[in-house]
JSON list of C-alpha atoms in Angstrom, two decimals:
[
{"chain": "A", "resi": 1, "resn": "MET", "atom": "CA", "xyz": [21.98, -84.43, 35.36]},
{"chain": "A", "resi": 2, "resn": "PHE", "atom": "CA", "xyz": [20.71, -82.72, 38.49]},
{"chain": "A", "resi": 3, "resn": "THR", "atom": "CA", "xyz": [19.69, -84.31, 41.75]},
{"chain": "A", "resi": 4, "resn": "ALA", "atom": "CA", "xyz": [16.80, -82.81, 43.68]},
{"chain": "A", "resi": 5, "resn": "LEU", "atom": "CA", "xyz": [17.22, -82.18, 47.36]},
{"chain": "A", "resi": 6, "resn": "ASP", "atom": "CA", "xyz": [14.46, -80.88, 49.64]},
{"chain": "A", "resi": 7, "resn": "ILE", "atom": "CA", "xyz": [15.68, -78.73, 52.50]},
{"chain": "A", "resi": 8, "resn": "SER", "atom": "CA", "xyz": [13.30, -77.68, 55.24]},
{"chain": "A", "resi": 9, "resn": "VAL", "atom": "CA", "xyz": [14.17, -74.54, 57.17]},
{"chain": "A", "resi": 10, "resn": "SER", "atom": "CA", "xyz": [12.33, -73.75, 60.37]},
{"chain": "A", "resi": 11, "resn": "ILE", "atom": "CA", "xyz": [12.73, -70.33, 61.93]},
{"chain": "A", "resi": 12, "resn": "ASN", "atom": "CA", "xyz": [11.44, -69.92, 65.45]},
{"chain": "A", "resi": 13, "resn": "SER", "atom": "CA", "xyz": [10.91, -66.19, 65.84]},
{"chain": "A", "resi": 14, "resn": "GLN", "atom": "CA", "xyz": [9.18, -66.65, 69.19]},
{"chain": "A", "resi": 15, "resn": "LYS", "atom": "CA", "xyz": [11.62, -65.50, 71.85]},
{"chain": "A", "resi": 16, "resn": "PRO", "atom": "CA", "xyz": [11.02, -66.54, 75.44]},
{"chain": "A", "resi": 17, "resn": "TYR", "atom": "CA", "xyz": [11.06, -62.86, 76.47]},
{"chain": "A", "resi": 18, "resn": "SER", "atom": "CA", "xyz": [10.04, -59.39, 75.28]},
{"chain": "A", "resi": 19, "resn": "VAL", "atom": "CA", "xyz": [12.09, -56.21, 75.61]},
{"chain": "A", "resi": 20, "resn": "ILE", "atom": "CA", "xyz": [10.17, -52.95, 76.01]},
{"chain": "A", "resi": 21, "resn": "VAL", "atom": "CA", "xyz": [11.88, -49.54, 75.98]},
{"chain": "A", "resi": 22, "resn": "ARG", "atom": "CA", "xyz": [9.96, -46.82, 77.79]},
{"chain": "A", "resi": 23, "resn": "SER", "atom": "CA", "xyz": [10.95, -43.20, 78.34]},
{"chain": "A", "resi": 24, "resn": "ASP", "atom": "CA", "xyz": [12.74, -43.94, 81.61]},
{"chain": "A", "resi": 25, "resn": "GLU", "atom": "CA", "xyz": [13.23, -47.70, 81.72]},
{"chain": "A", "resi": 26, "resn": "ILE", "atom": "CA", "xyz": [13.91, -50.90, 79.82]},
{"chain": "A", "resi": 27, "resn": "VAL", "atom": "CA", "xyz": [11.61, -53.72, 80.88]},
{"chain": "A", "resi": 28, "resn": "ILE", "atom": "CA", "xyz": [12.18, -57.37, 80.02]},
{"chain": "A", "resi": 29, "resn": "ILE", "atom": "CA", "xyz": [9.14, -59.62, 80.37]},
{"chain": "A", "resi": 30, "resn": "PHE", "atom": "CA", "xyz": [9.89, -63.34, 80.52]},
{"chain": "A", "resi": 31, "resn": "LYS", "atom": "CA", "xyz": [7.54, -65.96, 79.05]},
{"chain": "A", "resi": 32, "resn": "GLU", "atom": "CA", "xyz": [9.67, -68.82, 80.43]},
{"chain": "A", "resi": 33, "resn": "ASP", "atom": "CA", "xyz": [11.50, -69.36, 83.71]},
{"chain": "A", "resi": 34, "resn": "PHE", "atom": "CA", "xyz": [14.56, -67.11, 83.87]},
{"chain": "A", "resi": 35, "resn": "VAL", "atom": "CA", "xyz": [14.59, -66.89, 87.70]},
{"chain": "A", "resi": 36, "resn": "SER", "atom": "CA", "xyz": [18.15, -66.96, 89.08]},
{"chain": "A", "resi": 37, "resn": "CYS", "atom": "CA", "xyz": [19.56, -65.77, 85.74]},
{"chain": "A", "resi": 38, "resn": "PHE", "atom": "CA", "xyz": [21.37, -62.49, 85.29]},
{"chain": "A", "resi": 39, "resn": "ALA", "atom": "CA", "xyz": [20.50, -59.59, 83.02]},
{"chain": "A", "resi": 40, "resn": "ASP", "atom": "CA", "xyz": [23.51, -57.41, 82.22]},
{"chain": "A", "resi": 41, "resn": "PHE", "atom": "CA", "xyz": [23.33, -54.00, 80.56]},
{"chain": "A", "resi": 42, "resn": "TYR", "atom": "CA", "xyz": [26.29, -52.80, 78.42]},
{"chain": "A", "resi": 43, "resn": "ASN", "atom": "CA", "xyz": [27.04, -49.91, 76.11]},
{"chain": "A", "resi": 44, "resn": "LEU", "atom": "CA", "xyz": [28.40, -50.60, 72.62]},
{"chain": "A", "resi": 45, "resn": "GLN", "atom": "CA", "xyz": [31.98, -50.05, 73.80]},
{"chain": "A", "resi": 46, "resn": "GLY", "atom": "CA", "xyz": [31.56, -53.04, 76.10]},
{"chain": "A", "resi": 47, "resn": "ASN", "atom": "CA", "xyz": [31.39, -51.04, 79.33]},
{"chain": "A", "resi": 48, "resn": "HIS", "atom": "CA", "xyz": [29.22, -52.75, 81.93]},
{"chain": "A", "resi": 49, "resn": "ILE", "atom": "CA", "xyz": [26.48, -50.43, 83.17]},
{"chain": "A", "resi": 50, "resn": "GLU", "atom": "CA", "xyz": [24.40, -52.60, 85.48]},
{"chain": "A", "resi": 51, "resn": "ARG", "atom": "CA", "xyz": [23.60, -56.19, 86.47]},
{"chain": "A", "resi": 52, "resn": "LYS", "atom": "CA", "xyz": [20.28, -57.49, 87.77]},
{"chain": "A", "resi": 53, "resn": "LEU", "atom": "CA", "xyz": [19.45, -60.87, 89.27]},
{"chain": "A", "resi": 54, "resn": "ILE", "atom": "CA", "xyz": [16.16, -62.03, 87.81]},
{"chain": "A", "resi": 55, "resn": "VAL", "atom": "CA", "xyz": [13.77, -62.95, 90.65]},
{"chain": "A", "resi": 56, "resn": "SER", "atom": "CA", "xyz": [10.39, -62.84, 88.87]},
{"chain": "A", "resi": 57, "resn": "ASP", "atom": "CA", "xyz": [8.88, -62.74, 85.38]},
{"chain": "A", "resi": 58, "resn": "THR", "atom": "CA", "xyz": [10.12, -59.17, 84.78]},
{"chain": "A", "resi": 59, "resn": "VAL", "atom": "CA", "xyz": [13.29, -57.16, 85.26]},
{"chain": "A", "resi": 60, "resn": "SER", "atom": "CA", "xyz": [13.89, -53.49, 84.54]},
{"chain": "A", "resi": 61, "resn": "PHE", "atom": "CA", "xyz": [16.76, -51.05, 84.11]},
{"chain": "A", "resi": 62, "resn": "ASN", "atom": "CA", "xyz": [16.41, -47.34, 84.87]},
{"chain": "A", "resi": 63, "resn": "ILE", "atom": "CA", "xyz": [17.55, -45.39, 81.80]},
{"chain": "A", "resi": 64, "resn": "ALA", "atom": "CA", "xyz": [16.45, -41.88, 82.88]},
{"chain": "A", "resi": 65, "resn": "ASN", "atom": "CA", "xyz": [20.09, -40.70, 82.91]},
{"chain": "A", "resi": 66, "resn": "ILE", "atom": "CA", "xyz": [21.38, -42.85, 80.03]},
{"chain": "A", "resi": 67, "resn": "ALA", "atom": "CA", "xyz": [22.39, -41.19, 76.74]},
{"chain": "A", "resi": 68, "resn": "SER", "atom": "CA", "xyz": [20.59, -42.04, 73.50]},
{"chain": "A", "resi": 69, "resn": "GLY", "atom": "CA", "xyz": [22.12, -44.81, 71.43]},
{"chain": "A", "resi": 70, "resn": "LEU", "atom": "CA", "xyz": [22.47, -48.55, 71.03]},
{"chain": "A", "resi": 71, "resn": "TYR", "atom": "CA", "xyz": [23.01, -50.79, 74.04]},
{"chain": "A", "resi": 72, "resn": "ILE", "atom": "CA", "xyz": [23.34, -54.52, 74.67]},
{"chain": "A", "resi": 73, "resn": "ILE", "atom": "CA", "xyz": [21.45, -56.70, 77.14]},
{"chain": "A", "resi": 74, "resn": "VAL", "atom": "CA", "xyz": [22.94, -60.10, 77.95]},
{"chain": "A", "resi": 75, "resn": "LEU", "atom": "CA", "xyz": [20.95, -62.85, 79.66]},
{"chain": "A", "resi": 76, "resn": "SER", "atom": "CA", "xyz": [23.04, -65.56, 81.29]},
{"chain": "A", "resi": 77, "resn": "ARG", "atom": "CA", "xyz": [22.99, -68.41, 83.80]},
{"chain": "A", "resi": 78, "resn": "GLY", "atom": "CA", "xyz": [26.56, -69.61, 83.91]},
{"chain": "A", "resi": 79, "resn": "GLU", "atom": "CA", "xyz": [26.32, -69.83, 80.12]},
{"chain": "A", "resi": 80, "resn": "LEU", "atom": "CA", "xyz": [25.14, -67.29, 77.60]},
{"chain": "A", "resi": 81, "resn": "LEU", "atom": "CA", "xyz": [21.37, -67.54, 77.03]},
{"chain": "A", "resi": 82, "resn": "ALA", "atom": "CA", "xyz": [20.60, -64.52, 74.86]},
{"chain": "A", "resi": 83, "resn": "VAL", "atom": "CA", "xyz": [21.94, -61.19, 73.60]},
{"chain": "A", "resi": 84, "resn": "GLU", "atom": "CA", "xyz": [19.68, -58.31, 72.56]},
{"chain": "A", "resi": 85, "resn": "LYS", "atom": "CA", "xyz": [20.43, -54.94, 71.02]},
{"chain": "A", "resi": 86, "resn": "VAL", "atom": "CA", "xyz": [18.35, -52.10, 72.47]},
{"chain": "A", "resi": 87, "resn": "MET", "atom": "CA", "xyz": [17.90, -48.61, 71.01]},
{"chain": "A", "resi": 88, "resn": "ILE", "atom": "CA", "xyz": [17.39, -45.80, 73.51]},
{"chain": "A", "resi": 89, "resn": "PRO", "atom": "CA", "xyz": [15.92, -42.81, 71.64]}
]
């Protein structure tokens, strides 16, 4: 005898920000209030490249002299808010 169980799964794929990689910069556009948060840029080895204080609805990192590869962006405000992988071609 089997018992039926309904499970509802809700996936919210709407992130409160967008990450755009351009030829010379990474731009993060915020759809919610991230002012006074930090955006940190790391390579895959965990080396910290740069930190930005978010003061508006966008923040950008200059990548003109950054090698191709995968990188990590961490958004935080005392606690971890989000982690994003970014591919620089």
